[in-house]
């Protein structure tokens, strides 16, 4: 059986779906990855997957570019015999789906957060909702990472309820992300891992860091890790980041394929996002490594924290609330932070094990293949 897995970057497929690909190959499926070519495309082939390049204008709104993407998907699906397509990321959920259904291929989509799609009433958002409605009329299965997004999809009649299901985010690889207590040297280290977008609360994190550095000096440290100056209206510029670093507020750690090394050093993972998240991977991985979490009481984020147990929830777009939550972490003893982190690990083990996600995909694929 031939399975396609598609996303808007090879980086995403390798970093978020590597174990899904390996599990499919292990079970005898022939897997083809379709995504724009980047440094991770070869790594997908090294896993044992076939690889096909496609141009996708991730953040763009040019209809001609999107039409070319749709045509290319159709050419790929027409020229090969595929049984099931697994789509990730928004434009793949739309254009790969339409092309797959043109060619009578079963489709499983993953809705990993809806961004500003249902908040913003711009022409772009309205068009995106219309495209979702058109593409999802004949989808065979739609997985959601939180119940809020699932409800919105059903409320807007974008999918039939009987084909929807919930996944615990993209899950955490518990064998890779193991409990790693930070060192007890009197410095409380905070870490934020995400694309550097203001929508992810980067500005509030920096403002909170500025305030807490004045009060606690070198006893606190604020670190940022993730792609900078990305193709997004909300992107943090290199100039802004350098300004903060020069001011001595934050450390920018760049990007890494071994995020566990940075998570291990941290005392607490932070994500003050007001973006409509799926379930943030960084929070799942940090929780798996036994770290307390501070995040917003926001769609997708709140799922990772039992407030006051394994971390703290703060208000959206509120530096004051974020400062209060971070200060609680600072004022805990080292032992109390370790105890909160162990509760994070237990929560991730019980609710967000990546194996749960992979098994749901394998079951869904088996069901659809039986129907063919």
mmCIF file of C-alpha atoms in Angstrom:
data_model
loop_
_atom_site.group_PDB
_atom_site.id
_atom_site.type_symbol
_atom_site.label_atom_id
_atom_site.label_comp_id
_atom_site.label_asym_id
_atom_site.label_seq_id
_atom_site.Cartn_x
_atom_site.Cartn_y
_atom_site.Cartn_z
ATOM 1 C CA UNK A 1 0.000 0.000 0.000
ATOM 2 C CA UNK A 2 1.213 3.492 -0.909
ATOM 3 C CA UNK A 3 0.903 6.294 1.634
ATOM 4 C CA UNK A 4 1.610 10.002 1.056
ATOM 5 C CA UNK A 5 2.536 12.347 3.899
ATOM 6 C CA UNK A 6 2.558 16.042 2.985
ATOM 7 C CA UNK A 7 3.361 19.344 4.729
ATOM 8 C CA UNK A 8 4.565 22.840 3.889
ATOM 9 C CA UNK A 9 8.193 22.124 4.916
ATOM 10 C CA UNK A 10 10.404 19.060 4.970
ATOM 11 C CA UNK A 11 11.612 20.401 8.329
ATOM 12 C CA UNK A 12 8.112 19.888 9.746
ATOM 13 C CA UNK A 13 7.805 16.320 8.454
ATOM 14 C CA UNK A 14 11.212 15.339 9.810
ATOM 15 C CA UNK A 15 10.905 17.037 13.210
ATOM 16 C CA UNK A 16 7.213 16.433 13.905
ATOM 17 C CA UNK A 17 6.346 13.258 11.950
ATOM 18 C CA UNK A 18 9.595 11.279 11.817
ATOM 19 C CA UNK A 19 8.313 8.467 14.049
ATOM 20 C CA UNK A 20 5.007 8.311 12.150
ATOM 21 C CA UNK A 21 6.956 7.791 8.914
ATOM 22 C CA UNK A 22 9.176 5.139 10.527
ATOM 23 C CA UNK A 23 6.149 3.315 11.971
ATOM 24 C CA UNK A 24 4.430 3.241 8.565
ATOM 25 C CA UNK A 25 7.571 1.910 6.858
ATOM 26 C CA UNK A 26 8.037 -0.698 9.607
ATOM 27 C CA UNK A 27 4.522 -1.976 8.917
ATOM 28 C CA UNK A 28 5.283 -2.442 5.232
ATOM 29 C CA UNK A 29 3.784 0.720 3.761
ATOM 30 C CA UNK A 30 5.533 2.480 0.888
ATOM 31 C CA UNK A 31 5.752 6.100 2.116
ATOM 32 C CA UNK A 32 6.160 9.177 -0.099
ATOM 33 C CA UNK A 33 6.867 12.556 1.476
ATOM 34 C CA UNK A 34 5.706 15.632 -0.467
ATOM 35 C CA UNK A 35 6.982 19.025 0.668
ATOM 36 C CA UNK A 36 9.124 21.965 -0.454
ATOM 37 C CA UNK A 37 12.805 21.085 -0.665
ATOM 38 C CA UNK A 38 14.961 22.228 2.249
ATOM 39 C CA UNK A 39 17.857 20.920 4.350
ATOM 40 C CA UNK A 40 15.644 18.146 5.761
ATOM 41 C CA UNK A 41 14.433 16.664 2.474
ATOM 42 C CA UNK A 42 17.433 14.328 2.254
ATOM 43 C CA UNK A 43 16.844 13.268 5.861
ATOM 44 C CA UNK A 44 13.340 12.137 4.889
ATOM 45 C CA UNK A 45 14.878 9.942 2.174
ATOM 46 C CA UNK A 46 17.387 8.617 4.708
ATOM 47 C CA UNK A 47 14.438 7.433 6.813
ATOM 48 C CA UNK A 48 13.355 5.252 3.876
ATOM 49 C CA UNK A 49 10.645 7.490 2.398
ATOM 50 C CA UNK A 50 10.371 8.506 -1.242
ATOM 51 C CA UNK A 51 10.553 12.261 -1.644
ATOM 52 C CA UNK A 52 8.833 14.639 -4.101
ATOM 53 C CA UNK A 53 9.435 18.392 -4.100
ATOM 54 C CA UNK A 54 6.541 20.826 -4.432
ATOM 55 C CA UNK A 55 6.434 24.622 -4.283
ATOM 56 C CA UNK A 56 4.145 25.963 -1.547
ATOM 57 C CA UNK A 57 3.893 29.673 -0.742
ATOM 58 C CA UNK A 58 3.377 29.077 2.997
ATOM 59 C CA UNK A 59 2.381 32.522 4.190
ATOM 60 C CA UNK A 60 1.420 34.027 0.857
ATOM 61 C CA UNK A 61 -1.988 34.957 -0.528
ATOM 62 C CA UNK A 62 -1.182 34.951 -4.240
ATOM 63 C CA UNK A 63 -3.962 32.901 -5.920
ATOM 64 C CA UNK A 64 -1.810 32.103 -8.978
ATOM 65 C CA UNK A 65 0.902 30.532 -6.813
ATOM 66 C CA UNK A 66 -1.717 28.517 -4.937
ATOM 67 C CA UNK A 67 -3.285 27.392 -8.217
ATOM 68 C CA UNK A 68 0.137 26.161 -9.365
ATOM 69 C CA UNK A 69 0.446 24.210 -6.105
ATOM 70 C CA UNK A 70 -2.953 22.605 -6.680
ATOM 71 C CA UNK A 71 -2.047 21.700 -10.273
ATOM 72 C CA UNK A 72 1.261 20.176 -9.148
ATOM 73 C CA UNK A 73 -0.447 18.081 -6.470
ATOM 74 C CA UNK A 74 -2.876 16.864 -9.106
ATOM 75 C CA UNK A 75 -0.034 15.938 -11.478
ATOM 76 C CA UNK A 76 1.685 13.922 -8.731
ATOM 77 C CA UNK A 77 -1.462 12.065 -7.704
ATOM 78 C CA UNK A 78 -2.506 11.406 -11.295
ATOM 79 C CA UNK A 79 0.911 9.969 -12.231
ATOM 80 C CA UNK A 80 1.146 7.567 -9.285
ATOM 81 C CA UNK A 81 -1.046 5.052 -7.514
ATOM 82 C CA UNK A 82 -1.593 6.179 -3.925
ATOM 83 C CA UNK A 83 -4.024 4.725 -1.413
ATOM 84 C CA UNK A 84 -4.098 7.252 1.440
ATOM 85 C CA UNK A 85 -2.799 10.823 1.822
ATOM 86 C CA UNK A 86 -1.945 12.253 5.260
ATOM 87 C CA UNK A 87 -1.925 16.058 5.172
ATOM 88 C CA UNK A 88 -0.428 18.462 7.694
ATOM 89 C CA UNK A 89 -0.322 22.291 7.688
ATOM 90 C CA UNK A 90 -3.032 24.556 6.205
ATOM 91 C CA UNK A 91 -2.349 24.759 2.451
ATOM 92 C CA UNK A 92 -1.687 21.022 2.276
ATOM 93 C CA UNK A 93 -4.988 20.391 4.049
ATOM 94 C CA UNK A 94 -6.681 22.384 1.293
ATOM 95 C CA UNK A 95 -4.836 21.855 -2.000
ATOM 96 C CA UNK A 96 -3.492 18.346 -1.468
ATOM 97 C CA UNK A 97 -6.977 17.288 -0.372
ATOM 98 C CA UNK A 98 -8.702 18.705 -3.456
ATOM 99 C CA UNK A 99 -6.142 17.068 -5.763
ATOM 100 C CA UNK A 100 -6.339 13.724 -3.921
ATOM 101 C CA UNK A 101 -10.132 13.651 -4.209
ATOM 102 C CA UNK A 102 -9.866 14.444 -7.950
ATOM 103 C CA UNK A 103 -7.926 11.182 -8.140
ATOM 104 C CA UNK A 104 -10.112 9.103 -5.804
ATOM 105 C CA UNK A 105 -7.502 8.847 -3.021
ATOM 106 C CA UNK A 106 -8.490 8.546 0.645
ATOM 107 C CA UNK A 107 -7.542 11.596 2.758
ATOM 108 C CA UNK A 108 -6.717 12.078 6.445
ATOM 109 C CA UNK A 109 -6.138 15.682 7.527
ATOM 110 C CA UNK A 110 -4.646 17.133 10.695
ATOM 111 C CA UNK A 111 -5.822 20.526 11.959
ATOM 112 C CA UNK A 112 -2.947 21.735 14.144
ATOM 113 C CA UNK A 113 -4.339 25.060 15.292
ATOM 114 C CA UNK A 114 -6.373 27.545 13.310
ATOM 115 C CA UNK A 115 -4.246 30.657 13.777
ATOM 116 C CA UNK A 116 -6.384 33.732 13.145
ATOM 117 C CA UNK A 117 -8.709 31.961 10.719
ATOM 118 C CA UNK A 118 -11.840 32.328 12.866
ATOM 119 C CA UNK A 119 -10.840 35.526 14.664
ATOM 120 C CA UNK A 120 -9.971 37.726 11.718
ATOM 121 C CA UNK A 121 -12.743 38.799 9.320
ATOM 122 C CA UNK A 122 -10.367 39.836 6.551
ATOM 123 C CA UNK A 123 -10.944 38.763 2.938
ATOM 124 C CA UNK A 124 -8.036 36.322 3.323
ATOM 125 C CA UNK A 125 -9.613 34.623 6.358
ATOM 126 C CA UNK A 126 -13.020 34.413 4.685
ATOM 127 C CA UNK A 127 -11.445 32.907 1.573
ATOM 128 C CA UNK A 128 -9.508 30.389 3.688
ATOM 129 C CA UNK A 129 -12.713 29.306 5.429
ATOM 130 C CA UNK A 130 -14.407 28.882 2.044
ATOM 131 C CA UNK A 131 -11.486 26.783 0.759
ATOM 132 C CA UNK A 132 -11.614 24.611 3.873
ATOM 133 C CA UNK A 133 -15.338 24.109 3.294
ATOM 134 C CA UNK A 134 -14.798 23.112 -0.354
ATOM 135 C CA UNK A 135 -11.821 20.823 0.331
ATOM 136 C CA UNK A 136 -13.295 19.093 3.375
ATOM 137 C CA UNK A 137 -16.615 18.080 1.837
ATOM 138 C CA UNK A 138 -15.223 14.672 0.909
ATOM 139 C CA UNK A 139 -12.369 14.223 3.407
ATOM 140 C CA UNK A 140 -12.379 10.753 4.971
ATOM 141 C CA UNK A 141 -10.935 11.655 8.387
ATOM 142 C CA UNK A 142 -10.053 14.908 10.179
ATOM 143 C CA UNK A 143 -7.933 14.913 13.328
ATOM 144 C CA UNK A 144 -7.958 17.915 15.657
ATOM 145 C CA UNK A 145 -5.430 18.714 18.355
ATOM 146 C CA UNK A 146 -7.939 20.359 20.687
ATOM 147 C CA UNK A 147 -11.686 20.382 21.218
ATOM 148 C CA UNK A 148 -12.008 24.153 20.610
ATOM 149 C CA UNK A 149 -10.881 23.794 16.986
ATOM 150 C CA UNK A 150 -13.053 20.739 16.479
ATOM 151 C CA UNK A 151 -16.080 22.664 17.763
ATOM 152 C CA UNK A 152 -15.364 25.617 15.455
ATOM 153 C CA UNK A 153 -15.048 23.331 12.444
ATOM 154 C CA UNK A 154 -18.373 21.674 13.213
ATOM 155 C CA UNK A 155 -20.087 24.970 14.049
ATOM 156 C CA UNK A 156 -18.992 26.422 10.699
ATOM 157 C CA UNK A 157 -20.069 23.217 8.930
ATOM 158 C CA UNK A 158 -16.574 22.595 7.561
ATOM 159 C CA UNK A 159 -16.664 18.856 8.278
ATOM 160 C CA UNK A 160 -19.139 16.149 9.266
ATOM 161 C CA UNK A 161 -18.930 15.163 12.920
ATOM 162 C CA UNK A 162 -18.647 11.417 12.259
ATOM 163 C CA UNK A 163 -15.301 11.819 10.450
ATOM 164 C CA UNK A 164 -13.690 13.977 13.159
ATOM 165 C CA UNK A 165 -11.521 12.804 16.032
ATOM 166 C CA UNK A 166 -9.203 14.289 18.665
ATOM 167 C CA UNK A 167 -5.454 13.725 18.930
ATOM 168 C CA UNK A 168 -3.217 14.747 21.849
ATOM 169 C CA UNK A 169 -1.322 17.251 19.717
ATOM 170 C CA UNK A 170 1.514 15.687 17.763
ATOM 171 C CA UNK A 171 2.559 13.905 20.948
ATOM 172 C CA UNK A 172 5.945 13.670 22.646
ATOM 173 C CA UNK A 173 8.555 10.983 22.023
ATOM 174 C CA UNK A 174 8.995 9.756 25.588
ATOM 175 C CA UNK A 175 12.072 7.703 24.699
ATOM 176 C CA UNK A 176 13.878 10.765 23.327
ATOM 177 C CA UNK A 177 12.626 13.374 25.795
ATOM 178 C CA UNK A 178 13.563 11.962 29.184
ATOM 179 C CA UNK A 179 13.491 13.534 32.641
ATOM 180 C CA UNK A 180 16.499 15.849 32.905
ATOM 181 C CA UNK A 181 16.629 17.996 36.067
ATOM 182 C CA UNK A 182 18.378 21.356 35.726
ATOM 183 C CA UNK A 183 21.420 22.155 37.843
ATOM 184 C CA UNK A 184 20.896 23.903 41.188
ATOM 185 C CA UNK A 185 23.262 26.863 40.887
ATOM 186 C CA UNK A 186 21.017 29.668 42.128
ATOM 187 C CA UNK A 187 20.000 30.814 38.634
ATOM 188 C CA UNK A 188 16.421 30.232 37.422
ATOM 189 C CA UNK A 189 16.503 29.688 33.667
ATOM 190 C CA UNK A 190 13.425 30.227 31.501
ATOM 191 C CA UNK A 191 13.202 28.953 27.933
ATOM 192 C CA UNK A 192 10.778 29.775 25.113
ATOM 193 C CA UNK A 193 10.907 27.587 21.994
ATOM 194 C CA UNK A 194 8.802 28.666 19.010
ATOM 195 C CA UNK A 195 8.931 30.445 15.704
ATOM 196 C CA UNK A 196 9.830 33.994 16.711
ATOM 197 C CA UNK A 197 6.399 35.566 16.194
ATOM 198 C CA UNK A 198 4.838 38.330 18.234
ATOM 199 C CA UNK A 199 1.608 36.267 18.126
ATOM 200 C CA UNK A 200 3.484 33.653 20.164
ATOM 201 C CA UNK A 201 3.830 36.225 22.958
ATOM 202 C CA UNK A 202 7.507 37.010 22.316
ATOM 203 C CA UNK A 203 6.985 40.695 23.073
ATOM 204 C CA UNK A 204 5.319 39.939 26.408
ATOM 205 C CA UNK A 205 8.103 37.488 27.280
ATOM 206 C CA UNK A 206 10.736 40.160 26.598
ATOM 207 C CA UNK A 207 8.815 42.794 28.580
ATOM 208 C CA UNK A 208 8.451 40.380 31.499
ATOM 209 C CA UNK A 209 12.150 39.516 31.280
ATOM 210 C CA UNK A 210 13.078 43.205 31.360
ATOM 211 C CA UNK A 211 11.015 43.748 34.509
ATOM 212 C CA UNK A 212 12.239 40.609 36.296
ATOM 213 C CA UNK A 213 15.895 41.224 35.401
ATOM 214 C CA UNK A 214 15.664 44.580 37.207
ATOM 215 C CA UNK A 215 14.331 42.841 40.314
ATOM 216 C CA UNK A 216 16.376 39.614 40.320
ATOM 217 C CA UNK A 217 19.445 40.523 38.252
ATOM 218 C CA UNK A 218 21.704 37.619 37.292
ATOM 219 C CA UNK A 219 19.629 35.191 39.358
ATOM 220 C CA UNK A 220 17.252 34.857 36.399
ATOM 221 C CA UNK A 221 17.954 34.067 32.760
ATOM 222 C CA UNK A 222 15.621 34.278 29.759
ATOM 223 C CA UNK A 223 16.366 32.260 26.621
ATOM 224 C CA UNK A 224 14.737 32.104 23.176
ATOM 225 C CA UNK A 225 15.132 29.339 20.607
ATOM 226 C CA UNK A 226 13.490 29.114 17.198
ATOM 227 C CA UNK A 227 13.344 30.436 13.654
ATOM 228 C CA UNK A 228 13.831 34.206 13.418
ATOM 229 C CA UNK A 229 12.689 36.679 10.745
ATOM 230 C CA UNK A 230 10.302 34.138 9.200
ATOM 231 C CA UNK A 231 7.794 34.764 6.405
ATOM 232 C CA UNK A 232 4.927 35.934 8.610
ATOM 233 C CA UNK A 233 3.330 39.364 9.294
ATOM 234 C CA UNK A 234 3.902 38.745 13.021
ATOM 235 C CA UNK A 235 7.590 37.868 12.665
ATOM 236 C CA UNK A 236 10.217 39.243 15.032
ATOM 237 C CA UNK A 237 12.972 40.912 13.002
ATOM 238 C CA UNK A 238 16.687 40.272 13.393
ATOM 239 C CA UNK A 239 17.076 43.921 14.364
ATOM 240 C CA UNK A 240 14.549 43.643 17.214
ATOM 241 C CA UNK A 241 16.147 40.452 18.514
ATOM 242 C CA UNK A 242 19.654 41.917 18.399
ATOM 243 C CA UNK A 243 18.402 44.962 20.292
ATOM 244 C CA UNK A 244 17.059 42.792 23.107
ATOM 245 C CA UNK A 245 20.236 40.741 23.245
ATOM 246 C CA UNK A 246 22.393 43.888 23.332
ATOM 247 C CA UNK A 247 20.209 45.252 26.127
ATOM 248 C CA UNK A 248 21.000 42.129 28.140
ATOM 249 C CA UNK A 249 17.387 41.035 28.535
ATOM 250 C CA UNK A 250 17.398 37.724 26.650
ATOM 251 C CA UNK A 251 19.742 35.216 25.052
ATOM 252 C CA UNK A 252 18.871 34.114 21.508
ATOM 253 C CA UNK A 253 20.003 30.525 20.978
ATOM 254 C CA UNK A 254 19.238 30.223 17.251
ATOM 255 C CA UNK A 255 17.713 26.970 16.023
ATOM 256 C CA UNK A 256 18.547 23.380 16.914
ATOM 257 C CA UNK A 257 17.780 19.810 15.883
ATOM 258 C CA UNK A 258 18.614 18.758 19.435
ATOM 259 C CA UNK A 259 16.250 20.915 21.460
ATOM 260 C CA UNK A 260 16.438 18.433 24.343
ATOM 261 C CA UNK A 261 19.917 19.763 25.157
ATOM 262 C CA UNK A 262 18.537 23.262 25.745
ATOM 263 C CA UNK A 263 15.398 22.027 27.513
ATOM 264 C CA UNK A 264 17.598 20.037 29.914
ATOM 265 C CA UNK A 265 19.275 23.266 31.093
ATOM 266 C CA UNK A 266 15.973 25.061 31.718
ATOM 267 C CA UNK A 267 14.079 25.320 34.994
ATOM 268 C CA UNK A 268 10.801 26.235 33.283
ATOM 269 C CA UNK A 269 9.351 26.291 29.751
ATOM 270 C CA UNK A 270 7.360 29.394 28.791
ATOM 271 C CA UNK A 271 4.949 30.126 25.922
ATOM 272 C CA UNK A 272 2.700 33.202 26.391
ATOM 273 C CA UNK A 273 1.020 32.627 23.025
ATOM 274 C CA UNK A 274 -2.236 34.258 21.954
ATOM 275 C CA UNK A 275 -2.118 32.487 18.586
ATOM 276 C CA UNK A 276 -4.691 29.707 18.113
ATOM 277 C CA UNK A 277 -2.334 26.817 18.766
ATOM 278 C CA UNK A 278 -2.941 23.115 18.160
ATOM 279 C CA UNK A 279 -1.024 21.801 21.153
ATOM 280 C CA UNK A 280 2.487 23.331 21.160
ATOM 281 C CA UNK A 281 5.182 20.712 20.632
ATOM 282 C CA UNK A 282 7.688 22.617 22.780
ATOM 283 C CA UNK A 283 5.412 22.390 25.811
ATOM 284 C CA UNK A 284 4.867 18.654 25.334
ATOM 285 C CA UNK A 285 8.586 17.977 24.985
ATOM 286 C CA UNK A 286 9.477 20.146 27.975
ATOM 287 C CA UNK A 287 6.809 18.441 30.057
ATOM 288 C CA UNK A 288 8.181 15.044 29.044
ATOM 289 C CA UNK A 289 11.606 16.171 30.288
ATOM 290 C CA UNK A 290 10.169 17.069 33.678
ATOM 291 C CA UNK A 291 9.886 20.854 33.402
ATOM 292 C CA UNK A 292 7.241 23.140 34.904
ATOM 293 C CA UNK A 293 5.304 25.078 32.248
ATOM 294 C CA UNK A 294 4.045 28.662 32.158
ATOM 295 C CA UNK A 295 1.656 29.340 29.290
ATOM 296 C CA UNK A 296 -1.534 31.209 28.465
ATOM 297 C CA UNK A 297 -5.063 30.126 29.267
ATOM 298 C CA UNK A 298 -5.492 29.831 25.518
ATOM 299 C CA UNK A 299 -6.703 27.296 22.958
ATOM 300 C CA UNK A 300 -4.173 24.464 22.683
ATOM 301 C CA UNK A 301 -1.885 25.811 25.408
ATOM 302 C CA UNK A 302 -4.113 25.244 28.423
ATOM 303 C CA UNK A 303 -4.287 21.507 27.667
ATOM 304 C CA UNK A 304 -0.688 21.089 28.840
ATOM 305 C CA UNK A 305 -1.045 22.637 32.307
ATOM 306 C CA UNK A 306 -3.004 21.804 35.415
ATOM 307 C CA UNK A 307 -2.787 25.258 36.975
ATOM 308 C CA UNK A 308 -0.766 25.250 40.168
ATOM 309 C CA UNK A 309 0.138 21.575 39.765
ATOM 310 C CA UNK A 310 2.686 21.268 36.939
ATOM 311 C CA UNK A 311 2.862 24.961 36.081
ATOM 312 C CA UNK A 312 0.809 28.133 35.797
ATOM 313 C CA UNK A 313 -1.634 29.628 33.320
ATOM 314 C CA UNK A 314 -1.541 33.363 32.654
ATOM 315 C CA UNK A 315 -3.892 35.740 30.874
ATOM 316 C CA UNK A 316 -3.631 36.392 27.142
ATOM 317 C CA UNK A 317 -1.734 39.527 26.052
ATOM 318 C CA UNK A 318 -0.935 40.429 29.669
ATOM 319 C CA UNK A 319 2.670 41.094 30.658
ATOM 320 C CA UNK A 320 1.464 41.710 34.232
ATOM 321 C CA UNK A 321 -0.106 38.247 34.456
ATOM 322 C CA UNK A 322 2.960 36.642 32.869
ATOM 323 C CA UNK A 323 5.303 38.376 35.334
ATOM 324 C CA UNK A 324 3.155 37.097 38.209
ATOM 325 C CA UNK A 325 3.324 33.488 36.927
ATOM 326 C CA UNK A 326 7.070 33.623 36.273
ATOM 327 C CA UNK A 327 7.687 35.129 39.701
ATOM 328 C CA UNK A 328 5.918 32.173 41.302
ATOM 329 C CA UNK A 329 8.401 29.872 39.580
ATOM 330 C CA UNK A 330 11.333 32.047 40.709
ATOM 331 C CA UNK A 331 10.148 32.035 44.311
ATOM 332 C CA UNK A 332 9.714 28.265 44.442
ATOM 333 C CA UNK A 333 12.615 26.318 45.868
ATOM 334 C CA UNK A 334 14.668 24.186 43.503
ATOM 335 C CA UNK A 335 13.025 21.082 44.992
ATOM 336 C CA UNK A 336 9.529 22.499 44.447
ATOM 337 C CA UNK A 337 10.319 23.205 40.784
ATOM 338 C CA UNK A 338 11.606 19.649 40.368
ATOM 339 C CA UNK A 339 8.400 18.296 41.929
ATOM 340 C CA UNK A 340 6.236 20.367 39.566
ATOM 341 C CA UNK A 341 8.305 19.073 36.660
ATOM 342 C CA UNK A 342 7.766 15.464 37.661
ATOM 343 C CA UNK A 343 4.031 16.137 37.582
ATOM 344 C CA UNK A 344 4.482 17.478 34.042
ATOM 345 C CA UNK A 345 6.137 14.208 33.052
ATOM 346 C CA UNK A 346 3.269 12.169 34.517
ATOM 347 C CA UNK A 347 0.723 14.303 32.639
ATOM 348 C CA UNK A 348 2.559 13.891 29.327
ATOM 349 C CA UNK A 349 2.912 10.126 29.860
ATOM 350 C CA UNK A 350 -0.811 9.781 30.575
ATOM 351 C CA UNK A 351 -2.220 12.132 27.938
ATOM 352 C CA UNK A 352 0.333 13.022 25.256
ATOM 353 C CA UNK A 353 2.491 9.996 24.468
ATOM 354 C CA UNK A 354 3.380 10.125 20.746
ATOM 355 C CA UNK A 355 2.492 6.425 20.474
ATOM 356 C CA UNK A 356 -1.166 7.367 21.024
ATOM 357 C CA UNK A 357 -0.988 9.647 17.961
ATOM 358 C CA UNK A 358 0.796 7.107 15.761
ATOM 359 C CA UNK A 359 -1.608 4.305 16.682
ATOM 360 C CA UNK A 360 -4.602 6.511 15.848
ATOM 361 C CA UNK A 361 -3.116 7.121 12.396
ATOM 362 C CA UNK A 362 -2.400 3.444 11.841
ATOM 363 C CA UNK A 363 -5.971 2.522 12.852
ATOM 364 C CA UNK A 364 -7.464 5.211 10.594
ATOM 365 C CA UNK A 365 -5.360 4.074 7.626
ATOM 366 C CA UNK A 366 -6.377 0.437 8.172
ATOM 367 C CA UNK A 367 -10.060 1.401 8.253
ATOM 368 C CA UNK A 368 -9.847 3.443 5.039
ATOM 369 C CA UNK A 369 -7.924 0.746 3.179
ATOM 370 C CA UNK A 370 -10.608 -1.807 4.104
ATOM 371 C CA UNK A 371 -13.208 0.504 2.517
ATOM 372 C CA UNK A 372 -11.372 0.660 -0.834
#
